[in-house]
Coordinates of C-alpha atoms in Angstrom, one line a residue:
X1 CA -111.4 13.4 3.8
X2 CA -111.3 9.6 3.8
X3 CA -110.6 7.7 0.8
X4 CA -112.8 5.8 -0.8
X5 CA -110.9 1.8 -1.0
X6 CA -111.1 0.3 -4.1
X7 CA -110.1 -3.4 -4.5
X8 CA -106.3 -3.7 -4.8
X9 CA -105.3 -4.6 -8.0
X10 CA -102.3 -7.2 -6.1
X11 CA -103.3 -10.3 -4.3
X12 CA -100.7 -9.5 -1.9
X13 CA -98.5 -13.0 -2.9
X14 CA -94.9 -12.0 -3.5
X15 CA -94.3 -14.4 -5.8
X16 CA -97.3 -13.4 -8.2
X17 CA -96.0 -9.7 -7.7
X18 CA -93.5 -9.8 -11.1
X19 CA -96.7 -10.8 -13.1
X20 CA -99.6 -8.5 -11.6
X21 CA -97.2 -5.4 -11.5
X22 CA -97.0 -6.0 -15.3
X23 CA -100.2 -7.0 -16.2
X24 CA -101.3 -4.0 -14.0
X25 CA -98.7 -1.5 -16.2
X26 CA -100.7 -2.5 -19.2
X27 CA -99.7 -2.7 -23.1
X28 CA -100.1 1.1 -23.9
X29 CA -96.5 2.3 -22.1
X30 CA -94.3 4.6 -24.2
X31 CA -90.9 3.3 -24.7
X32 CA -89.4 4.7 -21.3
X33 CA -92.0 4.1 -19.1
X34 CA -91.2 -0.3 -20.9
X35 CA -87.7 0.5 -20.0
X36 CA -88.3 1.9 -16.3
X37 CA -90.8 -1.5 -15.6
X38 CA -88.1 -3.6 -17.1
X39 CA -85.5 -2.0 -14.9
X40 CA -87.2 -2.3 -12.3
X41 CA -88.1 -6.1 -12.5
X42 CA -84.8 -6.9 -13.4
X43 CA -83.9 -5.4 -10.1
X44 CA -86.7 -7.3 -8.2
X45 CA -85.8 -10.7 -10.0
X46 CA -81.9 -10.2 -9.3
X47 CA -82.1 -9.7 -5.2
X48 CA -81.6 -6.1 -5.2
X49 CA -84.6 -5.9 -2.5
X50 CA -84.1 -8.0 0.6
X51 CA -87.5 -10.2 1.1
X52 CA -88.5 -7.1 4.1
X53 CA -88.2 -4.8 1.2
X54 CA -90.1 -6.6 -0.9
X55 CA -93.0 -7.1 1.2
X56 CA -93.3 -3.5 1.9
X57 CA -92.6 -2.1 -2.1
X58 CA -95.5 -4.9 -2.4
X59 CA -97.4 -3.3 0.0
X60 CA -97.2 -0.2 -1.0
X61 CA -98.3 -1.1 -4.7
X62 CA -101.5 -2.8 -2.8
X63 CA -102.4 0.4 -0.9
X64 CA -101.8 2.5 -3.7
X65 CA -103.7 0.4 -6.5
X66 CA -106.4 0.7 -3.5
X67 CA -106.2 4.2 -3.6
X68 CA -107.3 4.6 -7.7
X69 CA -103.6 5.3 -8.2
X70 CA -103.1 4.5 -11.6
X71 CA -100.1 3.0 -14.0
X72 CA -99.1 6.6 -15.4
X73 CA -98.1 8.8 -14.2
X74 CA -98.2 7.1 -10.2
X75 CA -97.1 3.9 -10.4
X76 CA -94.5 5.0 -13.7
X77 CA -92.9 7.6 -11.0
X78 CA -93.0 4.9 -8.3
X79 CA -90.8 3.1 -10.1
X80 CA -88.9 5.6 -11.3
X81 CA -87.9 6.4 -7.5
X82 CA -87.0 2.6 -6.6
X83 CA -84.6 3.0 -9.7
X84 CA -82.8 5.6 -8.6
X85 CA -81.5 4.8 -4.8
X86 CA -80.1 1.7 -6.9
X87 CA -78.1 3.5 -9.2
X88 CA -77.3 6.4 -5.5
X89 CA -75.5 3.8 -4.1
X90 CA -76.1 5.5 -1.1
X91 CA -75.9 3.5 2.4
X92 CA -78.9 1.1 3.0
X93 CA -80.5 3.0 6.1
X94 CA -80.7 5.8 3.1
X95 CA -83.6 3.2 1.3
X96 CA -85.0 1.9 4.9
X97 CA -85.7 5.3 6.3
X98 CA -87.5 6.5 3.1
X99 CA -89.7 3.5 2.1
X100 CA -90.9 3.8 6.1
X101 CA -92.0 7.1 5.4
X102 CA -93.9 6.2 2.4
X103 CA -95.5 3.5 3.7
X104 CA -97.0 5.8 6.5
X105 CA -98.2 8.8 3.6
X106 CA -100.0 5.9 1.3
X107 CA -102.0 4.5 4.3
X108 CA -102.7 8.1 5.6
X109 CA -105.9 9.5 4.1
X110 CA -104.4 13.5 5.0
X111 CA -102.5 12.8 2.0
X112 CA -103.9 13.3 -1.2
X113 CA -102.4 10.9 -4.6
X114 CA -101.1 14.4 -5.9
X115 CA -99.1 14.4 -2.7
X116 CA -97.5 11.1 -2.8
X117 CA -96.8 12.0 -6.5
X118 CA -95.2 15.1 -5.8
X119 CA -93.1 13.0 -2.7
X120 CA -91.7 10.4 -5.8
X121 CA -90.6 12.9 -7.8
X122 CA -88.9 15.3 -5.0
X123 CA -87.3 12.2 -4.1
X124 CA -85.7 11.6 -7.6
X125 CA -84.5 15.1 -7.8
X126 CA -82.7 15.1 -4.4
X127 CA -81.2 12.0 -5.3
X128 CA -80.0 12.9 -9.0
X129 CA -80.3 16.6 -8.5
X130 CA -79.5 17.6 -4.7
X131 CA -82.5 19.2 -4.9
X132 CA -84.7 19.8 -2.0
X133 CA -88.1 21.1 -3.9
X134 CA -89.1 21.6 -7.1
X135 CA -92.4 22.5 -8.9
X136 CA -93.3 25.1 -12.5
X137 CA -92.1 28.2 -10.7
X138 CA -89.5 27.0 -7.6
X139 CA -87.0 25.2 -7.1
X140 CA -84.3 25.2 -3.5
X141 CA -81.1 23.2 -3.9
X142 CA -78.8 22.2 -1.7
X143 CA -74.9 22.4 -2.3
X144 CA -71.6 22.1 0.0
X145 CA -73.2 19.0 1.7
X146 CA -74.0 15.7 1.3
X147 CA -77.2 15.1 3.6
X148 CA -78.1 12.6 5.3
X149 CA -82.1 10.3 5.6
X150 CA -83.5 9.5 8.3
X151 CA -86.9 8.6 10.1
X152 CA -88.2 9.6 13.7
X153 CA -92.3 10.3 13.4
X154 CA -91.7 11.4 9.7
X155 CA -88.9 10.8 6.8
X156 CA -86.6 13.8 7.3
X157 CA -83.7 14.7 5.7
X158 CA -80.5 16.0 8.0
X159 CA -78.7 19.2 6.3
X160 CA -75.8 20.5 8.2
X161 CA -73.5 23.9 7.4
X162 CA -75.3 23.6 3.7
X163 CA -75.5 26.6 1.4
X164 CA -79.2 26.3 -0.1
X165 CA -80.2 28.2 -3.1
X166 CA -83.8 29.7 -3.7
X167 CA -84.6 29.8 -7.8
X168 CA -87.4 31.3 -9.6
X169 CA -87.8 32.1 -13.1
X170 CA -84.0 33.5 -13.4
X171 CA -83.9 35.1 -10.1
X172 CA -82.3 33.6 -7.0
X173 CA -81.2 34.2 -3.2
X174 CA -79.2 31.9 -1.0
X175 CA -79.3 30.8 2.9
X176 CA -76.0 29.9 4.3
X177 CA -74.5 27.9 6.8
X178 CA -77.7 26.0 7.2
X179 CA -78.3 23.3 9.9
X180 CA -81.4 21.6 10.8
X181 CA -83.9 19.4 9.3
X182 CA -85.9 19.4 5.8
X183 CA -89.4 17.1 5.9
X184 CA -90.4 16.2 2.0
X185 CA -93.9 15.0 2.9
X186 CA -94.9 18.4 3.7
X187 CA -92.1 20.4 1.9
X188 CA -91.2 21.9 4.8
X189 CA -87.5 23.2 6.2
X190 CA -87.0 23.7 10.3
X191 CA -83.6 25.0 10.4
X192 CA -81.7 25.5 13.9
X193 CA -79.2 27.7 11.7
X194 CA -78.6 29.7 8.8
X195 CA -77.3 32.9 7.3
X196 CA -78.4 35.7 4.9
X197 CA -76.7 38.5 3.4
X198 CA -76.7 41.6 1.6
X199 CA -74.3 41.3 -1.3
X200 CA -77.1 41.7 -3.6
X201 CA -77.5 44.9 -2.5
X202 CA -73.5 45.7 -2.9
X203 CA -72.7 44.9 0.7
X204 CA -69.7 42.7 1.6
X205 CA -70.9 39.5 3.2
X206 CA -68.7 40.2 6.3
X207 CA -70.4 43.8 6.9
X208 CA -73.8 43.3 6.5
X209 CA -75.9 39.8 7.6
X210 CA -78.3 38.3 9.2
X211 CA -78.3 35.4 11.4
X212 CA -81.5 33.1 12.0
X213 CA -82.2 30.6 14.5
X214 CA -84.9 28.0 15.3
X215 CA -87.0 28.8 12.0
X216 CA -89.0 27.2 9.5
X217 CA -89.9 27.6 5.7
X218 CA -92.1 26.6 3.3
X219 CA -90.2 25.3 0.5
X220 CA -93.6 25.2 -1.7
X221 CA -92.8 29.2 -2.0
X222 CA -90.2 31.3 -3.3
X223 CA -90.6 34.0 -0.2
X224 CA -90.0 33.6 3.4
X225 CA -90.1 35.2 6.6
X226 CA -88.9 34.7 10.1
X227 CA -89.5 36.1 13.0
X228 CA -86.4 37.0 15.8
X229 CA -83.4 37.1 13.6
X230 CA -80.2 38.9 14.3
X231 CA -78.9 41.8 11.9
X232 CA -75.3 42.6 12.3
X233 CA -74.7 45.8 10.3
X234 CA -71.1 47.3 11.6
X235 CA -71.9 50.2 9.2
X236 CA -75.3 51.5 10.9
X237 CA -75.3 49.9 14.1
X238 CA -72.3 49.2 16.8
X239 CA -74.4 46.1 18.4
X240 CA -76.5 43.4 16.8
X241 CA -80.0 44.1 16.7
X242 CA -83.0 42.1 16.7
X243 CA -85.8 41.9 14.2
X244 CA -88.0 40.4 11.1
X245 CA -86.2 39.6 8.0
X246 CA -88.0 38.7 4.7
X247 CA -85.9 37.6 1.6
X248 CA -87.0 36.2 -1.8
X249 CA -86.0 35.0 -4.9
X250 CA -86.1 38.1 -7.3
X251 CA -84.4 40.5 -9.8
X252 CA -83.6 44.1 -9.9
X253 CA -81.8 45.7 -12.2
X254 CA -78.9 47.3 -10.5
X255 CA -77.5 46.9 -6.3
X256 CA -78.9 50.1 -5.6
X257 CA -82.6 49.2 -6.7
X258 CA -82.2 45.7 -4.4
X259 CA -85.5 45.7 -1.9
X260 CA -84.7 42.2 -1.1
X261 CA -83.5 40.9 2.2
X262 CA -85.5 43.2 3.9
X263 CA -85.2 44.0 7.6
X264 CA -87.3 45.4 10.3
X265 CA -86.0 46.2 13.4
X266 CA -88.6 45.5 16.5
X267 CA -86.8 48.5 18.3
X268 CA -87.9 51.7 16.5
X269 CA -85.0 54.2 18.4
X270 CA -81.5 54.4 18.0

């Protein structure tokens, strides 16, 4: 689907930004969306962006005002997200790498407004939150890591031996010692490692678990399944076997009554 281009609402002057971004914002802003524009041009009118950056947040704002993205909520949350790396005083590459991968999802017409949106505000709540995904009905943090942002073809952010947590409603199931890669343009997490067990079902983490490599999952979702995963299970079998394991975020009301990780075994004798 292409989009249609409507006439930017920047001239593309740098100079002139400060005064079309805020004639653009408009006089009906609540009090915090005023307080995140004022923020934010305090930032730009204080060098906090080097004159590259600048020309690319400008850019941005050009292609996105093209796109019929409008003051609230896109631009609002926009700003929002340049906010916060300032007050993450994270390394610069952090910034670099992320703003490239914008700039590629605003001038790609595969990616809906809704999905730039969505790619502010995941930002925000990684930064603030160590979140990796959130929406009404998921959310997968991250904890026991402190990961890193980078940029091959895509923005990606690197996760090693991280514990990441699955919530939904008041239910949860964790992934440990997780390695690999998670890509927030298409909420998606390739993992080279990563560990489940069964102490929900009354199991001690040492006796029963599985070990996955080379998966992926789709963060949008509070299931998942992969394919050739290792069980070790010193009480039913004396060697690791292989199989599909499913897992997902979700109650029971005692150990005995947990159906959740599940495992299938692709041998069916013992």
């Amino acid at each position: 689907i292409l989009l249609s281009q409507a006439k930017s609402a920047f001239s593309g002057d740098v100079t002139k930004f400060r005064t079309e971004l805020t004639s653009f914002m408009g006089p009906n802003l609540n009090p915090e969306q005023t307080i995140n524009l004022n923020n934010f041009l305090s930032r730009w009118d204080s060098a906090a962006f080097t004159s590259e950056e600048m020309v690319k947040i400008l850019d941005i704002s050009s292609q996105m005002s093209s796109r019929g993205m409008r003051p609230v909520p896109h631009f609002n949350d926009y700003l929002i997200t340049l906010n916060s790396f300032d007050a993450a005083e994270r390394d610069k590459t952090f910034f670099t790498n992320w703003i490239k991968g914008l700039t590629e999802i605003t001038f790609n017409p595969r990616f809906t407004n809704d999905n730039i949106d969505r790619y502010f505000k995941n930002t925000v709540s990684l930064i603030k939150g160590n979140i990796l995904y959130e929406s009404g009905s998921v959310k997968w943090k991250i904890k026991n890591c402190t990961p890193e942002f980078l940029h091959d073809t895509l923005f990606y952010v690197k996760i090693k031996d991280a514990t990441i947590t699955c919530y939904s409603q008041k239910d949860s199931t964790e992934i440990y010692n997780v390695t690999g890669s998670y890509f927030p343009e298409i909420q998606q997490l390739r993992g080279k490692t990563g560990t489940v067990t069964w102490e929900k079902a009354g199991y001690a983490a040492g006796d029963v678990f599985a070990q996955m490599t080379d998966y992926t999952i789709n963060l949008t979702r509070s299931s998942f399944s992969v394919d050739s995963v290792m069980l070790k299970h010193y009480i039913y079998f004396k060697e690791p076997v292989m199989g599909k394991l499913s897992d997902q975020a979700t109650g029971f009301a005692s150990v005995e009554k947990a159906n959740f990780p599940r495992f299938e075994t692709y041998k069916k004798e013992f």
